[in-house]
PDB file of C-alpha atoms in Angstrom:
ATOM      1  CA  UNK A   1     142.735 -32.873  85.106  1.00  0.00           C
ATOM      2  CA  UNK A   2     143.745 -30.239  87.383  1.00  0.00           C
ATOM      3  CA  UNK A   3     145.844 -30.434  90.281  1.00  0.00           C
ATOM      4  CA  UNK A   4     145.483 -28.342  93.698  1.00  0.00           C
ATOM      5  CA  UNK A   5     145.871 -25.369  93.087  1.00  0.00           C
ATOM      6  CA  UNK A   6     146.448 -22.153  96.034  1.00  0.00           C
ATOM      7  CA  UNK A   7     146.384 -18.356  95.658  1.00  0.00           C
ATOM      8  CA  UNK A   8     148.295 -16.441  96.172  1.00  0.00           C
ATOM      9  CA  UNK A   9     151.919 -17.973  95.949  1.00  0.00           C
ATOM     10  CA  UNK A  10     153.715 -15.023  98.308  1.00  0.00           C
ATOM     11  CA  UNK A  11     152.159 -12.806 100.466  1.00  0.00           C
ATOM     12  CA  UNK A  12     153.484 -10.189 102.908  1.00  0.00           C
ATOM     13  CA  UNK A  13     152.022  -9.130 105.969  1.00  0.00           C
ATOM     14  CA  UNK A  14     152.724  -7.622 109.596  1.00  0.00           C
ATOM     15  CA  UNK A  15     152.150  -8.428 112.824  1.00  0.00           C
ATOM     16  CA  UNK A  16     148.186  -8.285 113.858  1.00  0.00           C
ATOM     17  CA  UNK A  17     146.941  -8.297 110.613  1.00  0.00           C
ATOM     18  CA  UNK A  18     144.769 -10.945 109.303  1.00  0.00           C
ATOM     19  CA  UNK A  19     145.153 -13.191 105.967  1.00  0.00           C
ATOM     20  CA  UNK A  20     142.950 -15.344 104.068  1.00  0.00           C
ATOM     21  CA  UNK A  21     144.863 -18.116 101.596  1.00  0.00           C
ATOM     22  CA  UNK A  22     142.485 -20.426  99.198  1.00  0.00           C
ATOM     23  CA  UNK A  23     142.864 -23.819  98.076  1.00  0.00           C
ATOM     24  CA  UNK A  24     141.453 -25.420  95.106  1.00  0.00           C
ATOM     25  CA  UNK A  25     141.104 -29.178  95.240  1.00  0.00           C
ATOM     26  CA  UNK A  26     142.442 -31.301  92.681  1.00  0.00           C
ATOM     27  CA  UNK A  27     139.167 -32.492  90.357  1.00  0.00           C
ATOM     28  CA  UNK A  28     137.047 -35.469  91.964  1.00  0.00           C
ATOM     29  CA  UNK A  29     138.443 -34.486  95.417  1.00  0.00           C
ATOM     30  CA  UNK A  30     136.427 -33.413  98.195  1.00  0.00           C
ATOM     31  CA  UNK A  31     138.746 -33.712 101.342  1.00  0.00           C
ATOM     32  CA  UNK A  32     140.953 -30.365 101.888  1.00  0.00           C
ATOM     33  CA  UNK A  33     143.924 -30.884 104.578  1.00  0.00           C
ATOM     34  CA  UNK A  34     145.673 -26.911 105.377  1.00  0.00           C
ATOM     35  CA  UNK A  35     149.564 -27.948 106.883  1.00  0.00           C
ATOM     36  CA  UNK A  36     152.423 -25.101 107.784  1.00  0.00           C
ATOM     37  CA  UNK A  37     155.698 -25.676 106.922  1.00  0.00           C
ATOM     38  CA  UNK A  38     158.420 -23.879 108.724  1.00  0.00           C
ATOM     39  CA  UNK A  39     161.653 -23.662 107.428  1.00  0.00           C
ATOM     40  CA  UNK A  40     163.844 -26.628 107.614  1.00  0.00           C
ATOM     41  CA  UNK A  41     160.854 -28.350 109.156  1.00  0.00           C
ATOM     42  CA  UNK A  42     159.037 -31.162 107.636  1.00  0.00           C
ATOM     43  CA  UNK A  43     154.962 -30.118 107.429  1.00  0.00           C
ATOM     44  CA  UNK A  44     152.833 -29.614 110.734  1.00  0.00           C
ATOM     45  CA  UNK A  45     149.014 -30.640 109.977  1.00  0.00           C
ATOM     46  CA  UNK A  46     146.531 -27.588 110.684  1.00  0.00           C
ATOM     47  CA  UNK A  47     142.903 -28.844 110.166  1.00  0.00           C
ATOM     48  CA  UNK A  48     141.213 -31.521 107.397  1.00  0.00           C
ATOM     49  CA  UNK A  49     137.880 -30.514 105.856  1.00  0.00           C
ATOM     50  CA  UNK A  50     135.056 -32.566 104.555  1.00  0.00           C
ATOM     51  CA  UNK A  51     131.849 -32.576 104.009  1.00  0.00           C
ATOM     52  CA  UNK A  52     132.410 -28.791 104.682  1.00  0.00           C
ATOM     53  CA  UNK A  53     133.387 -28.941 108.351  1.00  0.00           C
ATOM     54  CA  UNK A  54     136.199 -29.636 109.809  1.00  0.00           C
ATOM     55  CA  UNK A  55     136.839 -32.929 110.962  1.00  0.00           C
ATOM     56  CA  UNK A  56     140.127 -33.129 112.635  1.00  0.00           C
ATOM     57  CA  UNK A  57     142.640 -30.457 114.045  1.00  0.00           C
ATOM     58  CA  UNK A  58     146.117 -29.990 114.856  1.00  0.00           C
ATOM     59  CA  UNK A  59     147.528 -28.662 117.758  1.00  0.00           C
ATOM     60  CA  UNK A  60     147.371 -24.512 116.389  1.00  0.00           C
ATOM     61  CA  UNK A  61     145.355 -22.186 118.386  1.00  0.00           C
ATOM     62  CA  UNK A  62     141.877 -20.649 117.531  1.00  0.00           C
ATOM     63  CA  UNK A  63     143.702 -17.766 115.361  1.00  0.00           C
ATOM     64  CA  UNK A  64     143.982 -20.719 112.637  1.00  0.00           C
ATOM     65  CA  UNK A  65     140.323 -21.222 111.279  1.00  0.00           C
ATOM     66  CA  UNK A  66     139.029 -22.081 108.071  1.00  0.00           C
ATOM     67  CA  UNK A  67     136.322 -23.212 105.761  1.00  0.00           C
ATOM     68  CA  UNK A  68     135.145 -25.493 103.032  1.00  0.00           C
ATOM     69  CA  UNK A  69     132.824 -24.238 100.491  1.00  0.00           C
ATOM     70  CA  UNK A  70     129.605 -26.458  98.872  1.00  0.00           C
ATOM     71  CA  UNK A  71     132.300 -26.937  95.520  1.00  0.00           C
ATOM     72  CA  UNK A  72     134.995 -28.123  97.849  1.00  0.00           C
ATOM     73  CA  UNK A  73     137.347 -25.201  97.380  1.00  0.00           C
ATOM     74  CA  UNK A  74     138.770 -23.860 100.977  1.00  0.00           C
ATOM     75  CA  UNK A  75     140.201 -21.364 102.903  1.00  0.00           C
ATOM     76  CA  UNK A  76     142.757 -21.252 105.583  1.00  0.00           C
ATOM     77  CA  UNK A  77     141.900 -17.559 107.857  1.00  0.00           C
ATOM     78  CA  UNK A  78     145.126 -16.544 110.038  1.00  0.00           C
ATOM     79  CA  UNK A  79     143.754 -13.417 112.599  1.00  0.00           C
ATOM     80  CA  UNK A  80     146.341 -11.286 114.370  1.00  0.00           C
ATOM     81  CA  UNK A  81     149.500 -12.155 112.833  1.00  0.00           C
ATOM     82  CA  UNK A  82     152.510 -13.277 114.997  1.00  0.00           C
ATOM     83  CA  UNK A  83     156.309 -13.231 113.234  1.00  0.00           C
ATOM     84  CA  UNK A  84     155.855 -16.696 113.896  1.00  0.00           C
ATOM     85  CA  UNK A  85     153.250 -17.548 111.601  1.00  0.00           C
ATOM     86  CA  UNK A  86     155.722 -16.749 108.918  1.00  0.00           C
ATOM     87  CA  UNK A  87     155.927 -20.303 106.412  1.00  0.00           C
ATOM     88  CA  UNK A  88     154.872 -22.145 103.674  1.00  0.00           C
ATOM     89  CA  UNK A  89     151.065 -23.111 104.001  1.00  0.00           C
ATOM     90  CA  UNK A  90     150.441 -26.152 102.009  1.00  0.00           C
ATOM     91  CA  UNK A  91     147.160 -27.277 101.353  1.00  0.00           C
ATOM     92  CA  UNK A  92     146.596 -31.082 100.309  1.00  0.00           C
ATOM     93  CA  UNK A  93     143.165 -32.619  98.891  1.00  0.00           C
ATOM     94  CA  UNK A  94     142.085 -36.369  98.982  1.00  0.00           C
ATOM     95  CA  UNK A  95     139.063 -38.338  98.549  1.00  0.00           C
ATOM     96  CA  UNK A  96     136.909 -39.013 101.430  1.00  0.00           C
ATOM     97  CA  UNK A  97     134.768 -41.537 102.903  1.00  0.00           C
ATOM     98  CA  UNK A  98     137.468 -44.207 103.797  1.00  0.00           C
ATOM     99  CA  UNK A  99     138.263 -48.055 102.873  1.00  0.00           C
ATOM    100  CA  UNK A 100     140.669 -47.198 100.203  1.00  0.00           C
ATOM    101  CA  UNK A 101     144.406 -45.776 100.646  1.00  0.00           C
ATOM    102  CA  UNK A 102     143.802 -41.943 101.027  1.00  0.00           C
ATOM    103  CA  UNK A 103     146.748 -40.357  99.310  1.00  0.00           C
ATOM    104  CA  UNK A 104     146.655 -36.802  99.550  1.00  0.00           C
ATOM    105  CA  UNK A 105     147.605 -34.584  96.603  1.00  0.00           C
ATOM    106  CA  UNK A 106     149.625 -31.622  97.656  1.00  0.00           C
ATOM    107  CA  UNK A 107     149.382 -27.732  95.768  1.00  0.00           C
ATOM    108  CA  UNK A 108     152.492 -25.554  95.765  1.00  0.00           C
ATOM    109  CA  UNK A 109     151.942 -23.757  98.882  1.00  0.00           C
ATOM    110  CA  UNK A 110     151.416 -20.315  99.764  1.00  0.00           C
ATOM    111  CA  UNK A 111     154.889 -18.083 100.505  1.00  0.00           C
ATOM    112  CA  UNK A 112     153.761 -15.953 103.694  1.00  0.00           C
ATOM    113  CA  UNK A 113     155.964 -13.489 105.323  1.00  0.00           C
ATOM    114  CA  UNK A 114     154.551 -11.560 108.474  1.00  0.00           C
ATOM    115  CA  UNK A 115     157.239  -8.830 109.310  1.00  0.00           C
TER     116      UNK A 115
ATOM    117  CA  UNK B   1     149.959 -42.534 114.153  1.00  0.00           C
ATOM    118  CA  UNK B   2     153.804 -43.931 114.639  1.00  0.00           C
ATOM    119  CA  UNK B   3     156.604 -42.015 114.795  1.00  0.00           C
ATOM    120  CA  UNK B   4     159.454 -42.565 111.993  1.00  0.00           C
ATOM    121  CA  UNK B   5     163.331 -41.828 112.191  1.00  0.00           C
ATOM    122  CA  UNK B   6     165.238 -41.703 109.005  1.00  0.00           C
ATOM    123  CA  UNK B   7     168.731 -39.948 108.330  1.00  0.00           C
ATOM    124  CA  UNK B   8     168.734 -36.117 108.476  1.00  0.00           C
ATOM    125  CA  UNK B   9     170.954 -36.162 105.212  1.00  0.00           C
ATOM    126  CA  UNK B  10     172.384 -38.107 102.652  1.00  0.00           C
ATOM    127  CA  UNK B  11     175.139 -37.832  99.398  1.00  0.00           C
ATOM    128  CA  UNK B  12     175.046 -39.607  96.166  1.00  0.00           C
ATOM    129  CA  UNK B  13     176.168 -39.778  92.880  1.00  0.00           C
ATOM    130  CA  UNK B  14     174.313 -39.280  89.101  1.00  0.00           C
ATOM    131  CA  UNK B  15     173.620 -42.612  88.086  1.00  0.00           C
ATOM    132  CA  UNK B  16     174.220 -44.238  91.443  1.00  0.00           C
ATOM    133  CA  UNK B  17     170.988 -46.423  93.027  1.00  0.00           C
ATOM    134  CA  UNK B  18     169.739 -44.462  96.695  1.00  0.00           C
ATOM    135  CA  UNK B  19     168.493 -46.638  99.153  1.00  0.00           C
ATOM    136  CA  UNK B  20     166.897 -44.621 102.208  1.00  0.00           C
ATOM    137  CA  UNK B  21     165.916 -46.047 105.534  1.00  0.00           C
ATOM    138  CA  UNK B  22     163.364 -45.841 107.617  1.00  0.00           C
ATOM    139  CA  UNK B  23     162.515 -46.945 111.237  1.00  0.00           C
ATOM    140  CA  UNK B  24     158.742 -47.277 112.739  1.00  0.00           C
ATOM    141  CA  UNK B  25     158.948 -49.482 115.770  1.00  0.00           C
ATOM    142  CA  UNK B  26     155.974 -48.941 116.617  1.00  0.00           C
ATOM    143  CA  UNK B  27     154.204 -49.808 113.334  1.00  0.00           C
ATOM    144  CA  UNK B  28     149.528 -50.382 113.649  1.00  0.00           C
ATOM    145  CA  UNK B  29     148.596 -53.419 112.274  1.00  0.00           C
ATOM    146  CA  UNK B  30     146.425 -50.907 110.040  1.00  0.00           C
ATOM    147  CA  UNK B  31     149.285 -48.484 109.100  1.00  0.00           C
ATOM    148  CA  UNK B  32     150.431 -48.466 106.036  1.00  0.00           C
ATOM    149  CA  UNK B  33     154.231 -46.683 104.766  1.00  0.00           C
ATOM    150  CA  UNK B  34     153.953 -43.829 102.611  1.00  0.00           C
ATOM    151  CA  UNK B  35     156.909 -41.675 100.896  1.00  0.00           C
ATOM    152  CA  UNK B  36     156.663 -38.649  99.738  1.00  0.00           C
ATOM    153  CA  UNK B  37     159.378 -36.055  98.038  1.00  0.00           C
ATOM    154  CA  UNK B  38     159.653 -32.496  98.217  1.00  0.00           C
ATOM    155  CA  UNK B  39     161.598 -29.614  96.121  1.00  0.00           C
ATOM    156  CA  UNK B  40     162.066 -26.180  97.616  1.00  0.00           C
ATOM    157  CA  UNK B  41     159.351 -24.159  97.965  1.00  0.00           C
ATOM    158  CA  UNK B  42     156.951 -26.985  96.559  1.00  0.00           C
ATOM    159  CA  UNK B  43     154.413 -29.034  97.810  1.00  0.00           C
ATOM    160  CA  UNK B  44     155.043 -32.663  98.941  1.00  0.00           C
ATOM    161  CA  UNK B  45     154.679 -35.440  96.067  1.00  0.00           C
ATOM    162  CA  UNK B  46     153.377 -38.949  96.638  1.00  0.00           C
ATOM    163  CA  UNK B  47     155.919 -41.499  95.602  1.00  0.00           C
ATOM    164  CA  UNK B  48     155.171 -44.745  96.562  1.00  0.00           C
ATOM    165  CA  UNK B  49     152.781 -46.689  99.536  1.00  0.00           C
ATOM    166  CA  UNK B  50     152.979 -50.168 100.241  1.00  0.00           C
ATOM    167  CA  UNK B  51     151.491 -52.396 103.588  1.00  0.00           C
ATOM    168  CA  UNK B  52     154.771 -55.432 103.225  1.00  0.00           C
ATOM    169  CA  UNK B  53     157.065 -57.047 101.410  1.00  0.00           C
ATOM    170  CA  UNK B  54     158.102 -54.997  98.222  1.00  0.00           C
ATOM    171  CA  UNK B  55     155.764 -52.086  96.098  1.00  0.00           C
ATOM    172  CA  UNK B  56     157.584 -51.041  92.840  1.00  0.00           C
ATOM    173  CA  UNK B  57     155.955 -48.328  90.875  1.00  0.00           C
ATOM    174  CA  UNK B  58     157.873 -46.063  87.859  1.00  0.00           C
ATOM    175  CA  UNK B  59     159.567 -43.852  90.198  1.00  0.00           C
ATOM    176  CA  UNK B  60     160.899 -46.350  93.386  1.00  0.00           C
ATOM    177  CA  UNK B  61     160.500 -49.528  94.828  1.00  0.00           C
ATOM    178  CA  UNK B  62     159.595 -49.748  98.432  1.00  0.00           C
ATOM    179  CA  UNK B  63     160.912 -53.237 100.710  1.00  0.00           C
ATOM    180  CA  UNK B  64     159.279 -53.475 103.672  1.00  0.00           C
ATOM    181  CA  UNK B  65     160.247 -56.595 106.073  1.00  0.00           C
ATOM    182  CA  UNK B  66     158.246 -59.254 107.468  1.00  0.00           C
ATOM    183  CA  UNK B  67     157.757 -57.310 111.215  1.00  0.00           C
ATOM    184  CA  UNK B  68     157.566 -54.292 109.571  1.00  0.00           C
ATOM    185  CA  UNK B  69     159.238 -52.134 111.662  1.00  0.00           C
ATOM    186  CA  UNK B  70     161.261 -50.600 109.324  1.00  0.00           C
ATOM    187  CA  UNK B  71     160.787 -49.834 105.410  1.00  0.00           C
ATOM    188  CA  UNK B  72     163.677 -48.821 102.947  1.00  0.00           C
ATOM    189  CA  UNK B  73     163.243 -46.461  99.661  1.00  0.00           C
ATOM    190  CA  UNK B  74     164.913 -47.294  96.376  1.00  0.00           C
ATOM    191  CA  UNK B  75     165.831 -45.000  94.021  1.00  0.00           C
ATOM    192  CA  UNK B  76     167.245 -46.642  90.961  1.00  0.00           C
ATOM    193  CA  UNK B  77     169.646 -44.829  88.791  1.00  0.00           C
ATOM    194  CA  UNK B  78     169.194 -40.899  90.524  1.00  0.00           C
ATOM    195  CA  UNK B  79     169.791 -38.142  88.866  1.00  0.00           C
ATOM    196  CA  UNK B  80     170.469 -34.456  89.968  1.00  0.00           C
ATOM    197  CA  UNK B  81     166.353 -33.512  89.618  1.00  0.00           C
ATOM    198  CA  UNK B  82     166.268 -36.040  92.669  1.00  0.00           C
ATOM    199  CA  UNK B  83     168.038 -33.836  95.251  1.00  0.00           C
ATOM    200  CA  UNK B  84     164.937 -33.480  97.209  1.00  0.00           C
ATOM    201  CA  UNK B  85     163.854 -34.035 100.887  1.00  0.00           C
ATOM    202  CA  UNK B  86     162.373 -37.473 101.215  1.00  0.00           C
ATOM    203  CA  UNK B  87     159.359 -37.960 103.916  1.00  0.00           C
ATOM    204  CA  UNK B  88     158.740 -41.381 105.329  1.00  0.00           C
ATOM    205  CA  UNK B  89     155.080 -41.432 106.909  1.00  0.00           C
ATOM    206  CA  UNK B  90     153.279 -44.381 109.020  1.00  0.00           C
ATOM    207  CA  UNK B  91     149.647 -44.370 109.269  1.00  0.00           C
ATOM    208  CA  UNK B  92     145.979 -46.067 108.476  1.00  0.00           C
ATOM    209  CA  UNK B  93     144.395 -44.673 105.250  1.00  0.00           C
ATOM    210  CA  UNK B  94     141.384 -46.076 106.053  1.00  0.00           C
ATOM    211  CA  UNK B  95     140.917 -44.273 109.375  1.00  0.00           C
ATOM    212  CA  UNK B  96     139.409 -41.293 108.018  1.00  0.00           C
ATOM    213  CA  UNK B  97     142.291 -39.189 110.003  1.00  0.00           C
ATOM    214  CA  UNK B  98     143.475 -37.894 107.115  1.00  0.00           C
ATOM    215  CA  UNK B  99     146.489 -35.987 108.977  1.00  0.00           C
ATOM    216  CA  UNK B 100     149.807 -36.846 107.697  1.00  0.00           C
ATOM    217  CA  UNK B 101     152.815 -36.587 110.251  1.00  0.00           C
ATOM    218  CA  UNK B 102     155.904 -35.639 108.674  1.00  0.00           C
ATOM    219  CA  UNK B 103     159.352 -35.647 110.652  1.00  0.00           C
ATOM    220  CA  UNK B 104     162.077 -33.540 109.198  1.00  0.00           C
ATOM    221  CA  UNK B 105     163.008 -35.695 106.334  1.00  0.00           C
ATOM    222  CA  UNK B 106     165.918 -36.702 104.582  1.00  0.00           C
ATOM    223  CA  UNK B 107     167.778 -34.542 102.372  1.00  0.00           C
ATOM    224  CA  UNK B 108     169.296 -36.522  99.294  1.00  0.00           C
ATOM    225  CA  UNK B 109     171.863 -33.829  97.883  1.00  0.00           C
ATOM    226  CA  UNK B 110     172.922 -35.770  94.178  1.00  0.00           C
ATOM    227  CA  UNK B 111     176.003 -34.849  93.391  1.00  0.00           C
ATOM    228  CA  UNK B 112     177.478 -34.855  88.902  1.00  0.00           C
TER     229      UNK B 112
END
């Protein structure tokens, strides 16, 4: 059974650019949640997927967008870079619908590094 | 959801039990406590949930009082693999918000 998995791990990248980072849900999952992690910060939520839109959003501007594919899979889309965007991007999958205790399942983050 | 405050840092000892606190005042009837552990430059790992009184799974027990406004994780035993931040979340996972709020943790630094 295989757990969330994200591509790539590290990625390096300078100011205005754009970057793309994918999520893989974990198997039987079809929720995708995108969070940034700053360091020494605890995680900040981005955006939740399901059903392949997006269903809630954190406070980030309009340079965050994403989207969830028919197999569940995602992707987080970062345009014109800021030094600030520089932090772990986790992404966490869950089952949707509701009524039951909706633990998400976190992957190992994506390292980025705008410079 | 509620906000939580729980100690920026704390020592132990291998083989010593960790009990970490956590205050949510303002605690939904729907919420429900979550913990969750962390290891640099990994995601966040599920630990233990529980709605009152005490939740004991393989890892931790959880004892959460009868108002509820407060919660306390046990670790029994810890050794140095636990040095780890330690998240305590409040929220209704049955809303459909899906969006976990995290404050900035405790840091349990186990000590040989």
């Amino acid at each position: 059974d295989a757990g969330v998995t994200q591509s790539p791990t590290h990625l390096i990248k300078t100011r205005g650019q754009q970057v793309t980072l994918r999520c893989s849900p974990k198997s039987g999952h079809d929720t995708v949640s995108w969070y940034q992690q700053a360091l020494g910060q605890g995680p900040q939520f981005i955006f939740q997927y399901y059903e392949e839109e997006e269903r809630q959003r954190g406070n980030f501007p309009d340079r965050f967008s994403g989207h969830q594919f028919p197999n569940y899979s995602s992707e987080l889309n970062v345009n014109a870079l800021l030094l600030g965007d520089s932090a772990l991007y986790l992404c966490a999958s869950s089952l949707g619908g509701g009524g039951e205790q909706e633990t998400q399942y976190f992957g190992p983050g994506t390292r980025l590094l705008v410079l | 959801l509620a906000k939580t405050t729980q100690p920026i840092s704390m020592d132990s000892y291998e083989g010593q039990e960790v009990n970490i606190t956590c205050s949510h005042n303002n605690i939904a009837t729907n919420d429900y406590i979550t913990w969750y552990q962390q290891f640099p430059s990994q995601g966040p790992r599920f630990i233990i949930q529980g709605y009152k009184t005490k939740v004991t799974n393989e890892v931790a027990s959880l004892f959460i009082p009868a108002d509820r406004k407060s919660s306390t994780l046990s670790l029994p035993r810890v050794s140095l693999s636990d040095t780890a931040v330690y998240y305590c979340l409040v929220g209704d996972p049955s809303g459909n918000t899906g969006k976990l709020i995290f404050g900035q943790g405790t840091t349990l630094q186990v000590k040989p």
